[in-house]
mmCIF file with all atom_site columns, C-alpha atoms and ligand atoms in Angstrom:
data_model
loop_
_atom_site.group_PDB
_atom_site.id
_atom_site.type_symbol
_atom_site.label_atom_id
_atom_site.label_alt_id
_atom_site.label_comp_id
_atom_site.label_asym_id
_atom_site.label_entity_id
_atom_site.label_seq_id
_atom_site.pdbx_PDB_ins_code
_atom_site.Cartn_x
_atom_site.Cartn_y
_atom_site.Cartn_z
_atom_site.occupancy
_atom_site.B_iso_or_equiv
_atom_site.pdbx_formal_charge
_atom_site.auth_seq_id
_atom_site.auth_comp_id
_atom_site.auth_asym_id
_atom_site.auth_atom_id
_atom_site.pdbx_PDB_model_num
ATOM   1   C  CA  . MET A 1 1   ? 100.345 -73.542 -8.714  1.00 0.00 ? 1   MET A CA  1
ATOM   2   C  CA  . LYS A 1 2   ? 100.141 -71.882 -12.112 1.00 0.00 ? 2   LYS A CA  1
ATOM   3   C  CA  . ASN A 1 3   ? 98.455  -68.841 -10.601 1.00 0.00 ? 3   ASN A CA  1
ATOM   4   C  CA  . PHE A 1 4   ? 101.006 -68.777 -7.847  1.00 0.00 ? 4   PHE A CA  1
ATOM   5   C  CA  . VAL A 1 5   ? 103.825 -68.659 -10.408 1.00 0.00 ? 5   VAL A CA  1
ATOM   6   C  CA  . LYS A 1 6   ? 102.031 -65.881 -12.288 1.00 0.00 ? 6   LYS A CA  1
ATOM   7   C  CA  . PHE A 1 7   ? 101.590 -63.948 -9.056  1.00 0.00 ? 7   PHE A CA  1
ATOM   8   C  CA  . GLY A 1 8   ? 105.291 -64.418 -8.273  1.00 0.00 ? 8   GLY A CA  1
ATOM   9   C  CA  . THR A 1 9   ? 106.238 -63.088 -11.697 1.00 0.00 ? 9   THR A CA  1
ATOM   10  C  CA  . ALA A 1 10  ? 103.999 -60.064 -11.232 1.00 0.00 ? 10  ALA A CA  1
ATOM   11  C  CA  . LEU A 1 11  ? 105.611 -59.394 -7.858  1.00 0.00 ? 11  LEU A CA  1
ATOM   12  C  CA  . ALA A 1 12  ? 109.110 -59.667 -9.327  1.00 0.00 ? 12  ALA A CA  1
ATOM   13  C  CA  . LEU A 1 13  ? 108.169 -57.251 -12.096 1.00 0.00 ? 13  LEU A CA  1
ATOM   14  C  CA  . ALA A 1 14  ? 106.639 -54.844 -9.624  1.00 0.00 ? 14  ALA A CA  1
ATOM   15  C  CA  . ALA A 1 15  ? 109.780 -54.984 -7.464  1.00 0.00 ? 15  ALA A CA  1
ATOM   16  C  CA  . GLY A 1 16  ? 111.968 -54.199 -10.475 1.00 0.00 ? 16  GLY A CA  1
ATOM   17  C  CA  . MET A 1 17  ? 109.771 -51.280 -11.447 1.00 0.00 ? 17  MET A CA  1
ATOM   18  C  CA  . SER A 1 18  ? 109.461 -49.853 -7.975  1.00 0.00 ? 18  SER A CA  1
ATOM   19  C  CA  . THR A 1 19  ? 112.424 -47.479 -8.230  1.00 0.00 ? 19  THR A CA  1
ATOM   20  C  CA  . ILE A 1 20  ? 110.881 -45.715 -11.205 1.00 0.00 ? 20  ILE A CA  1
ATOM   21  C  CA  . ALA A 1 21  ? 107.352 -45.819 -9.810  1.00 0.00 ? 21  ALA A CA  1
ATOM   22  C  CA  . TYR A 1 22  ? 108.273 -44.372 -6.405  1.00 0.00 ? 22  TYR A CA  1
ATOM   23  C  CA  . ALA A 1 23  ? 110.538 -41.685 -7.774  1.00 0.00 ? 23  ALA A CA  1
ATOM   24  C  CA  . GLN A 1 24  ? 107.569 -40.398 -9.746  1.00 0.00 ? 24  GLN A CA  1
ATOM   25  C  CA  . ILE A 1 25  ? 104.887 -40.590 -7.073  1.00 0.00 ? 25  ILE A CA  1
ATOM   26  C  CA  . LYS A 1 26  ? 103.482 -37.189 -6.099  1.00 0.00 ? 26  LYS A CA  1
ATOM   27  C  CA  . PRO A 1 27  ? 104.123 -36.186 -2.473  1.00 0.00 ? 27  PRO A CA  1
ATOM   28  C  CA  . GLU A 1 28  ? 100.379 -35.994 -1.733  1.00 0.00 ? 28  GLU A CA  1
ATOM   29  C  CA  . ASP A 1 29  ? 99.849  -39.503 -3.139  1.00 0.00 ? 29  ASP A CA  1
ATOM   30  C  CA  . ALA A 1 30  ? 102.795 -40.807 -1.141  1.00 0.00 ? 30  ALA A CA  1
ATOM   31  C  CA  . ILE A 1 31  ? 101.344 -39.314 2.066   1.00 0.00 ? 31  ILE A CA  1
ATOM   32  C  CA  . ARG A 1 32  ? 97.968  -40.863 1.401   1.00 0.00 ? 32  ARG A CA  1
ATOM   33  C  CA  . ALA A 1 33  ? 99.500  -44.227 0.482   1.00 0.00 ? 33  ALA A CA  1
ATOM   34  C  CA  . ARG A 1 34  ? 101.500 -44.521 3.702   1.00 0.00 ? 34  ARG A CA  1
ATOM   35  C  CA  . GLN A 1 35  ? 98.629  -43.279 5.879   1.00 0.00 ? 35  GLN A CA  1
ATOM   36  C  CA  . SER A 1 36  ? 96.223  -45.724 4.207   1.00 0.00 ? 36  SER A CA  1
ATOM   37  C  CA  . ILE A 1 37  ? 98.567  -48.656 4.792   1.00 0.00 ? 37  ILE A CA  1
ATOM   38  C  CA  . MET A 1 38  ? 99.003  -47.582 8.423   1.00 0.00 ? 38  MET A CA  1
ATOM   39  C  CA  . ARG A 1 39  ? 95.254  -47.256 8.828   1.00 0.00 ? 39  ARG A CA  1
ATOM   40  C  CA  . VAL A 1 40  ? 94.655  -50.782 7.505   1.00 0.00 ? 40  VAL A CA  1
ATOM   41  C  CA  . ASN A 1 41  ? 97.427  -52.059 9.793   1.00 0.00 ? 41  ASN A CA  1
ATOM   42  C  CA  . ALA A 1 42  ? 95.553  -50.570 12.714  1.00 0.00 ? 42  ALA A CA  1
ATOM   43  C  CA  . ILE A 1 43  ? 92.219  -52.063 11.592  1.00 0.00 ? 43  ILE A CA  1
ATOM   44  C  CA  . ASN A 1 44  ? 93.779  -55.527 11.578  1.00 0.00 ? 44  ASN A CA  1
ATOM   45  C  CA  . PHE A 1 45  ? 95.912  -55.102 14.656  1.00 0.00 ? 45  PHE A CA  1
ATOM   46  C  CA  . GLY A 1 46  ? 93.069  -53.645 16.778  1.00 0.00 ? 46  GLY A CA  1
ATOM   47  C  CA  . PRO A 1 47  ? 91.245  -56.910 17.576  1.00 0.00 ? 47  PRO A CA  1
ATOM   48  C  CA  . VAL A 1 48  ? 94.544  -58.814 17.922  1.00 0.00 ? 48  VAL A CA  1
ATOM   49  C  CA  . SER A 1 49  ? 95.818  -56.318 20.470  1.00 0.00 ? 49  SER A CA  1
ATOM   50  C  CA  . ALA A 1 50  ? 92.508  -56.199 22.355  1.00 0.00 ? 50  ALA A CA  1
ATOM   51  C  CA  . MET A 1 51  ? 92.475  -60.017 22.626  1.00 0.00 ? 51  MET A CA  1
ATOM   52  C  CA  . ALA A 1 52  ? 96.108  -60.124 23.736  1.00 0.00 ? 52  ALA A CA  1
ATOM   53  C  CA  . GLN A 1 53  ? 95.293  -57.647 26.513  1.00 0.00 ? 53  GLN A CA  1
ATOM   54  C  CA  . GLU A 1 54  ? 92.116  -59.590 27.348  1.00 0.00 ? 54  GLU A CA  1
ATOM   55  C  CA  . LYS A 1 55  ? 89.942  -56.558 26.687  1.00 0.00 ? 55  LYS A CA  1
ATOM   56  C  CA  . ILE A 1 56  ? 87.757  -58.745 24.454  1.00 0.00 ? 56  ILE A CA  1
ATOM   57  C  CA  . PRO A 1 57  ? 87.321  -62.545 24.540  1.00 0.00 ? 57  PRO A CA  1
ATOM   58  C  CA  . PHE A 1 58  ? 89.910  -64.579 22.631  1.00 0.00 ? 58  PHE A CA  1
ATOM   59  C  CA  . ASN A 1 59  ? 88.627  -65.934 19.325  1.00 0.00 ? 59  ASN A CA  1
ATOM   60  C  CA  . LYS A 1 60  ? 91.293  -67.926 17.536  1.00 0.00 ? 60  LYS A CA  1
ATOM   61  C  CA  . ASP A 1 61  ? 89.786  -67.612 14.032  1.00 0.00 ? 61  ASP A CA  1
ATOM   62  C  CA  . ILE A 1 62  ? 89.495  -63.834 14.256  1.00 0.00 ? 62  ILE A CA  1
ATOM   63  C  CA  . PHE A 1 63  ? 92.943  -63.508 15.815  1.00 0.00 ? 63  PHE A CA  1
ATOM   64  C  CA  . VAL A 1 64  ? 94.603  -65.621 13.114  1.00 0.00 ? 64  VAL A CA  1
ATOM   65  C  CA  . ALA A 1 65  ? 92.772  -63.946 10.212  1.00 0.00 ? 65  ALA A CA  1
ATOM   66  C  CA  . ASN A 1 66  ? 93.742  -60.471 11.445  1.00 0.00 ? 66  ASN A CA  1
ATOM   67  C  CA  . ALA A 1 67  ? 97.348  -61.417 12.218  1.00 0.00 ? 67  ALA A CA  1
ATOM   68  C  CA  . LEU A 1 68  ? 97.837  -62.863 8.735   1.00 0.00 ? 68  LEU A CA  1
ATOM   69  C  CA  . ARG A 1 69  ? 96.213  -59.831 7.092   1.00 0.00 ? 69  ARG A CA  1
ATOM   70  C  CA  . LEU A 1 70  ? 98.522  -57.582 9.113   1.00 0.00 ? 70  LEU A CA  1
ATOM   71  C  CA  . GLU A 1 71  ? 101.484 -59.560 7.731   1.00 0.00 ? 71  GLU A CA  1
ATOM   72  C  CA  . SER A 1 72  ? 100.234 -59.048 4.140   1.00 0.00 ? 72  SER A CA  1
ATOM   73  C  CA  . VAL A 1 73  ? 99.534  -55.352 4.578   1.00 0.00 ? 73  VAL A CA  1
ATOM   74  C  CA  . TRP A 1 74  ? 102.862 -54.702 6.297   1.00 0.00 ? 74  TRP A CA  1
ATOM   75  C  CA  . ALA A 1 75  ? 104.572 -56.367 3.316   1.00 0.00 ? 75  ALA A CA  1
ATOM   76  C  CA  . MET A 1 76  ? 103.428 -53.328 1.302   1.00 0.00 ? 76  MET A CA  1
ATOM   77  C  CA  . ASN A 1 77  ? 106.096 -51.450 3.291   1.00 0.00 ? 77  ASN A CA  1
ATOM   78  C  CA  . PRO A 1 78  ? 104.656 -48.042 4.184   1.00 0.00 ? 78  PRO A CA  1
ATOM   79  C  CA  . THR A 1 79  ? 108.178 -46.671 4.724   1.00 0.00 ? 79  THR A CA  1
ATOM   80  C  CA  . ARG A 1 80  ? 108.763 -46.616 0.936   1.00 0.00 ? 80  ARG A CA  1
ATOM   81  C  CA  . PHE A 1 81  ? 106.300 -43.740 0.727   1.00 0.00 ? 81  PHE A CA  1
ATOM   82  C  CA  . PHE A 1 82  ? 108.297 -41.227 2.795   1.00 0.00 ? 82  PHE A CA  1
ATOM   83  C  CA  . VAL A 1 83  ? 109.618 -39.761 -0.453  1.00 0.00 ? 83  VAL A CA  1
ATOM   84  C  CA  . PRO A 1 84  ? 111.384 -36.384 -0.793  1.00 0.00 ? 84  PRO A CA  1
ATOM   85  C  CA  . GLY A 1 85  ? 108.919 -33.492 -0.562  1.00 0.00 ? 85  GLY A CA  1
ATOM   86  C  CA  . SER A 1 86  ? 106.407 -35.451 1.534   1.00 0.00 ? 86  SER A CA  1
ATOM   87  C  CA  . ASP A 1 87  ? 107.743 -34.135 4.843   1.00 0.00 ? 87  ASP A CA  1
ATOM   88  C  CA  . LYS A 1 88  ? 105.161 -31.349 4.995   1.00 0.00 ? 88  LYS A CA  1
ATOM   89  C  CA  . PRO A 1 89  ? 101.462 -30.980 4.188   1.00 0.00 ? 89  PRO A CA  1
ATOM   90  C  CA  . VAL A 1 90  ? 100.663 -30.539 0.514   1.00 0.00 ? 90  VAL A CA  1
ATOM   91  C  CA  . ALA A 1 91  ? 98.417  -27.550 -0.066  1.00 0.00 ? 91  ALA A CA  1
ATOM   92  C  CA  . GLY A 1 92  ? 96.197  -27.493 -3.116  1.00 0.00 ? 92  GLY A CA  1
ATOM   93  C  CA  . ALA A 1 93  ? 96.119  -31.278 -3.558  1.00 0.00 ? 93  ALA A CA  1
ATOM   94  C  CA  . ARG A 1 94  ? 92.778  -32.671 -4.735  1.00 0.00 ? 94  ARG A CA  1
ATOM   95  C  CA  . ILE A 1 95  ? 92.369  -34.149 -1.278  1.00 0.00 ? 95  ILE A CA  1
ATOM   96  C  CA  . ALA A 1 96  ? 94.245  -32.180 1.372   1.00 0.00 ? 96  ALA A CA  1
ATOM   97  C  CA  . ALA A 1 97  ? 97.273  -34.205 2.437   1.00 0.00 ? 97  ALA A CA  1
ATOM   98  C  CA  . PHE A 1 98  ? 98.239  -33.512 6.029   1.00 0.00 ? 98  PHE A CA  1
ATOM   99  C  CA  . THR A 1 99  ? 101.077 -35.408 7.611   1.00 0.00 ? 99  THR A CA  1
ATOM   100 C  CA  . ASP A 1 100 ? 102.130 -36.336 11.128  1.00 0.00 ? 100 ASP A CA  1
ATOM   101 C  CA  . ALA A 1 101 ? 105.570 -37.470 10.005  1.00 0.00 ? 101 ALA A CA  1
ATOM   102 C  CA  . ASN A 1 102 ? 108.386 -35.639 11.766  1.00 0.00 ? 102 ASN A CA  1
ATOM   103 C  CA  . GLY A 1 103 ? 111.649 -34.535 10.179  1.00 0.00 ? 103 GLY A CA  1
ATOM   104 C  CA  . GLU A 1 104 ? 113.691 -37.257 11.916  1.00 0.00 ? 104 GLU A CA  1
ATOM   105 C  CA  . ILE A 1 105 ? 112.558 -39.687 9.193   1.00 0.00 ? 105 ILE A CA  1
ATOM   106 C  CA  . TRP A 1 106 ? 114.650 -37.795 6.665   1.00 0.00 ? 106 TRP A CA  1
ATOM   107 C  CA  . SER A 1 107 ? 117.483 -36.742 8.977   1.00 0.00 ? 107 SER A CA  1
ATOM   108 C  CA  . GLN A 1 108 ? 117.897 -40.218 10.539  1.00 0.00 ? 108 GLN A CA  1
ATOM   109 C  CA  . PRO A 1 109 ? 117.000 -42.650 7.748   1.00 0.00 ? 109 PRO A CA  1
ATOM   110 C  CA  . GLU A 1 110 ? 118.978 -45.529 9.257   1.00 0.00 ? 110 GLU A CA  1
ATOM   111 C  CA  . LYS A 1 111 ? 117.197 -45.229 12.579  1.00 0.00 ? 111 LYS A CA  1
ATOM   112 C  CA  . PHE A 1 112 ? 113.852 -45.129 10.747  1.00 0.00 ? 112 PHE A CA  1
ATOM   113 C  CA  . LYS A 1 113 ? 114.799 -48.223 8.747   1.00 0.00 ? 113 LYS A CA  1
ATOM   114 C  CA  . ALA A 1 114 ? 115.801 -50.008 11.961  1.00 0.00 ? 114 ALA A CA  1
ATOM   115 C  CA  . ALA A 1 115 ? 112.355 -49.269 13.429  1.00 0.00 ? 115 ALA A CA  1
ATOM   116 C  CA  . TYR A 1 116 ? 110.776 -50.679 10.274  1.00 0.00 ? 116 TYR A CA  1
ATOM   117 C  CA  . ASP A 1 117 ? 112.988 -53.788 10.332  1.00 0.00 ? 117 ASP A CA  1
ATOM   118 C  CA  . LYS A 1 118 ? 112.169 -54.380 13.987  1.00 0.00 ? 118 LYS A CA  1
ATOM   119 C  CA  . GLU A 1 119 ? 108.436 -54.238 13.213  1.00 0.00 ? 119 GLU A CA  1
ATOM   120 C  CA  . THR A 1 120 ? 108.864 -56.567 10.231  1.00 0.00 ? 120 THR A CA  1
ATOM   121 C  CA  . GLN A 1 121 ? 110.559 -59.054 12.541  1.00 0.00 ? 121 GLN A CA  1
ATOM   122 C  CA  . GLU A 1 122 ? 107.830 -58.809 15.211  1.00 0.00 ? 122 GLU A CA  1
ATOM   123 C  CA  . ILE A 1 123 ? 105.009 -59.131 12.671  1.00 0.00 ? 123 ILE A CA  1
ATOM   124 C  CA  . GLY A 1 124 ? 106.801 -62.172 11.233  1.00 0.00 ? 124 GLY A CA  1
ATOM   125 C  CA  . LYS A 1 125 ? 106.832 -63.729 14.705  1.00 0.00 ? 125 LYS A CA  1
ATOM   126 C  CA  . LEU A 1 126 ? 103.163 -62.901 15.205  1.00 0.00 ? 126 LEU A CA  1
ATOM   127 C  CA  . ALA A 1 127 ? 102.235 -64.561 11.910  1.00 0.00 ? 127 ALA A CA  1
ATOM   128 C  CA  . ALA A 1 128 ? 104.334 -67.626 12.794  1.00 0.00 ? 128 ALA A CA  1
ATOM   129 C  CA  . ALA A 1 129 ? 102.614 -67.858 16.181  1.00 0.00 ? 129 ALA A CA  1
ATOM   130 C  CA  . ALA A 1 130 ? 99.213  -67.507 14.497  1.00 0.00 ? 130 ALA A CA  1
ATOM   131 C  CA  . ARG A 1 131 ? 100.078 -70.336 12.103  1.00 0.00 ? 131 ARG A CA  1
ATOM   132 C  CA  . SER A 1 132 ? 101.200 -72.501 15.040  1.00 0.00 ? 132 SER A CA  1
ATOM   133 C  CA  . GLY A 1 133 ? 97.849  -71.973 16.778  1.00 0.00 ? 133 GLY A CA  1
ATOM   134 C  CA  . ASP A 1 134 ? 99.501  -71.543 20.211  1.00 0.00 ? 134 ASP A CA  1
ATOM   135 C  CA  . GLU A 1 135 ? 97.332  -69.015 22.068  1.00 0.00 ? 135 GLU A CA  1
ATOM   136 C  CA  . LYS A 1 136 ? 100.015 -68.010 24.578  1.00 0.00 ? 136 LYS A CA  1
ATOM   137 C  CA  . ALA A 1 137 ? 102.626 -67.429 21.863  1.00 0.00 ? 137 ALA A CA  1
ATOM   138 C  CA  . MET A 1 138 ? 100.107 -65.445 19.799  1.00 0.00 ? 138 MET A CA  1
ATOM   139 C  CA  . LYS A 1 139 ? 99.287  -63.101 22.665  1.00 0.00 ? 139 LYS A CA  1
ATOM   140 C  CA  . ALA A 1 140 ? 102.945 -62.568 23.585  1.00 0.00 ? 140 ALA A CA  1
ATOM   141 C  CA  . ALA A 1 141 ? 103.871 -61.810 19.964  1.00 0.00 ? 141 ALA A CA  1
ATOM   142 C  CA  . ALA A 1 142 ? 100.981 -59.333 19.685  1.00 0.00 ? 142 ALA A CA  1
ATOM   143 C  CA  . GLY A 1 143 ? 102.372 -57.392 22.642  1.00 0.00 ? 143 GLY A CA  1
ATOM   144 C  CA  . ASP A 1 144 ? 105.759 -57.124 20.919  1.00 0.00 ? 144 ASP A CA  1
ATOM   145 C  CA  . VAL A 1 145 ? 104.174 -55.916 17.674  1.00 0.00 ? 145 VAL A CA  1
ATOM   146 C  CA  . GLY A 1 146 ? 102.334 -53.194 19.606  1.00 0.00 ? 146 GLY A CA  1
ATOM   147 C  CA  . LYS A 1 147 ? 105.564 -52.100 21.285  1.00 0.00 ? 147 LYS A CA  1
ATOM   148 C  CA  . ALA A 1 148 ? 107.268 -51.779 17.891  1.00 0.00 ? 148 ALA A CA  1
ATOM   149 C  CA  . CYS A 1 149 ? 104.361 -49.647 16.549  1.00 0.00 ? 149 CYS A CA  1
ATOM   150 C  CA  . LYS A 1 150 ? 104.622 -47.390 19.585  1.00 0.00 ? 150 LYS A CA  1
ATOM   151 C  CA  . ALA A 1 151 ? 108.428 -47.153 19.496  1.00 0.00 ? 151 ALA A CA  1
ATOM   152 C  CA  . CYS A 1 152 ? 108.380 -45.902 15.914  1.00 0.00 ? 152 CYS A CA  1
ATOM   153 C  CA  . HIS A 1 153 ? 105.532 -43.467 16.548  1.00 0.00 ? 153 HIS A CA  1
ATOM   154 C  CA  . ASP A 1 154 ? 107.329 -42.100 19.624  1.00 0.00 ? 154 ASP A CA  1
ATOM   155 C  CA  . ASP A 1 155 ? 110.391 -41.302 17.520  1.00 0.00 ? 155 ASP A CA  1
ATOM   156 C  CA  . PHE A 1 156 ? 108.944 -40.400 14.133  1.00 0.00 ? 156 PHE A CA  1
ATOM   157 C  CA  . GLN A 1 157 ? 105.383 -39.124 14.507  1.00 0.00 ? 157 GLN A CA  1
ATOM   158 C  CA  . VAL A 1 158 ? 104.573 -35.552 15.476  1.00 0.00 ? 158 VAL A CA  1
ATOM   159 C  CA  . LYS A 1 159 ? 103.419 -35.510 19.115  1.00 0.00 ? 159 LYS A CA  1
ATOM   160 C  CA  . LYS A 1 160 ? 99.871  -34.340 19.558  1.00 0.00 ? 160 LYS A CA  1
HETATM 161 C  C1  . HEC B 2 .   ? 108.776 -47.535 11.036  1.00 0.00 ? 1   HEC B C1  1
HETATM 162 C  C2  . HEC B 2 .   ? 107.918 -46.645 11.780  1.00 0.00 ? 1   HEC B C2  1
HETATM 163 C  C3  . HEC B 2 .   ? 106.499 -47.023 12.048  1.00 0.00 ? 1   HEC B C3  1
HETATM 164 C  C4  . HEC B 2 .   ? 106.003 -48.229 12.473  1.00 0.00 ? 1   HEC B C4  1
HETATM 165 C  C5  . HEC B 2 .   ? 106.781 -49.486 12.832  1.00 0.00 ? 1   HEC B C5  1
HETATM 166 C  C6  . HEC B 2 .   ? 104.576 -48.068 12.566  1.00 0.00 ? 1   HEC B C6  1
HETATM 167 N  N1  . HEC B 2 .   ? 104.205 -46.805 12.213  1.00 0.00 ? 1   HEC B N1  1
HETATM 168 FE FE1 . HEC B 2 .   ? 102.312 -46.104 12.123  1.00 0.00 ? 1   HEC B FE1 1
HETATM 169 N  N2  . HEC B 2 .   ? 103.012 -44.299 11.458  1.00 0.00 ? 1   HEC B N2  1
HETATM 170 C  C7  . HEC B 2 .   ? 104.338 -43.977 11.301  1.00 0.00 ? 1   HEC B C7  1
HETATM 171 C  C8  . HEC B 2 .   ? 104.453 -42.596 10.845  1.00 0.00 ? 1   HEC B C8  1
HETATM 172 C  C9  . HEC B 2 .   ? 105.733 -41.848 10.560  1.00 0.00 ? 1   HEC B C9  1
HETATM 173 C  C10 . HEC B 2 .   ? 103.142 -42.113 10.727  1.00 0.00 ? 1   HEC B C10 1
HETATM 174 C  C11 . HEC B 2 .   ? 102.697 -40.711 10.249  1.00 0.00 ? 1   HEC B C11 1
HETATM 175 C  C12 . HEC B 2 .   ? 102.478 -40.777 8.732   1.00 0.00 ? 1   HEC B C12 1
HETATM 176 C  C13 . HEC B 2 .   ? 101.995 -39.459 8.131   1.00 0.00 ? 1   HEC B C13 1
HETATM 177 O  O1  . HEC B 2 .   ? 101.096 -38.801 8.726   1.00 0.00 ? 1   HEC B O1  1
HETATM 178 O  O2  . HEC B 2 .   ? 102.485 -39.087 7.064   1.00 0.00 ? 1   HEC B O2  1
HETATM 179 C  C14 . HEC B 2 .   ? 102.252 -43.210 11.127  1.00 0.00 ? 1   HEC B C14 1
HETATM 180 C  C15 . HEC B 2 .   ? 100.871 -43.129 11.161  1.00 0.00 ? 1   HEC B C15 1
HETATM 181 C  C16 . HEC B 2 .   ? 100.025 -44.121 11.661  1.00 0.00 ? 1   HEC B C16 1
HETATM 182 C  C17 . HEC B 2 .   ? 98.581  -43.993 11.750  1.00 0.00 ? 1   HEC B C17 1
HETATM 183 C  C18 . HEC B 2 .   ? 97.754  -42.775 11.352  1.00 0.00 ? 1   HEC B C18 1
HETATM 184 C  C19 . HEC B 2 .   ? 97.401  -42.887 9.863   1.00 0.00 ? 1   HEC B C19 1
HETATM 185 C  C20 . HEC B 2 .   ? 96.559  -41.718 9.349   1.00 0.00 ? 1   HEC B C20 1
HETATM 186 O  O3  . HEC B 2 .   ? 95.421  -41.964 8.914   1.00 0.00 ? 1   HEC B O3  1
HETATM 187 O  O4  . HEC B 2 .   ? 97.038  -40.568 9.397   1.00 0.00 ? 1   HEC B O4  1
HETATM 188 C  C21 . HEC B 2 .   ? 98.115  -45.175 12.275  1.00 0.00 ? 1   HEC B C21 1
HETATM 189 C  C22 . HEC B 2 .   ? 96.665  -45.528 12.582  1.00 0.00 ? 1   HEC B C22 1
HETATM 190 C  C23 . HEC B 2 .   ? 99.264  -46.040 12.488  1.00 0.00 ? 1   HEC B C23 1
HETATM 191 N  N3  . HEC B 2 .   ? 100.403 -45.370 12.097  1.00 0.00 ? 1   HEC B N3  1
HETATM 192 C  C24 . HEC B 2 .   ? 99.194  -47.317 12.994  1.00 0.00 ? 1   HEC B C24 1
HETATM 193 C  C25 . HEC B 2 .   ? 100.298 -48.159 13.150  1.00 0.00 ? 1   HEC B C25 1
HETATM 194 C  C26 . HEC B 2 .   ? 100.225 -49.510 13.672  1.00 0.00 ? 1   HEC B C26 1
HETATM 195 C  C27 . HEC B 2 .   ? 98.966  -50.209 14.150  1.00 0.00 ? 1   HEC B C27 1
HETATM 196 C  C28 . HEC B 2 .   ? 101.501 -49.996 13.661  1.00 0.00 ? 1   HEC B C28 1
HETATM 197 C  C29 . HEC B 2 .   ? 101.989 -51.338 14.109  1.00 0.00 ? 1   HEC B C29 1
HETATM 198 C  C30 . HEC B 2 .   ? 101.340 -52.507 13.575  1.00 0.00 ? 1   HEC B C30 1
HETATM 199 C  C31 . HEC B 2 .   ? 102.355 -48.950 13.123  1.00 0.00 ? 1   HEC B C31 1
HETATM 200 N  N4  . HEC B 2 .   ? 101.600 -47.858 12.837  1.00 0.00 ? 1   HEC B N4  1
HETATM 201 C  C32 . HEC B 2 .   ? 103.719 -49.086 12.980  1.00 0.00 ? 1   HEC B C32 1
HETATM 202 C  C33 . HEC B 2 .   ? 105.416 -44.790 11.521  1.00 0.00 ? 1   HEC B C33 1
HETATM 203 C  C34 . HEC B 2 .   ? 105.348 -46.124 11.905  1.00 0.00 ? 1   HEC B C34 1
#
């Protein structure tokens, strides 16, 4: 309990500081931060999605662990890292920072936020289903999470 309170305090402090911290983040660091969060989302969502589509056998423990990790990682909110100046690759950065973000993110911020909110809602439902242990509900919720990933990528990621 004590640790939990401490953790809560740290979170509250971090939230208060975030405006300053994100205003100062370098574009190349912002690009890498959002891509890293996305990448870890995909690592956790991969097995969940494959089980939901019955491409691999259902294993409740693995499903639940990945769904709950996805919830935690999504809570880092990758959309905070689409800061001004990070709409194009950064040349000369220590590690080259390419980006697949398209300009709509900055020209249609409300639409982008709606896509984020939709995903937050679907991931919340997936985590609730995982906690309930109902296999059917878990698989259905996983499908909706995947649709929300795809919907945002269709609108806001450069087509390859
Ligand atoms: C709100 C919009 C949005 C949602 C929702 C979203 N993504 Fe993304 N994702 C993006 C954008 C934009 C990029 C391109 C970022 C860049 O290159 O700067 C991206 C990039 C990625 C990448 C490539 C990262 C890299 O290494 O370059 C992966 C993998 C990914 N997303 C997985 C997912 C998964 C899995 C989900 C669902 C659980 C998801 N995304 C949901 C917007 C979204």
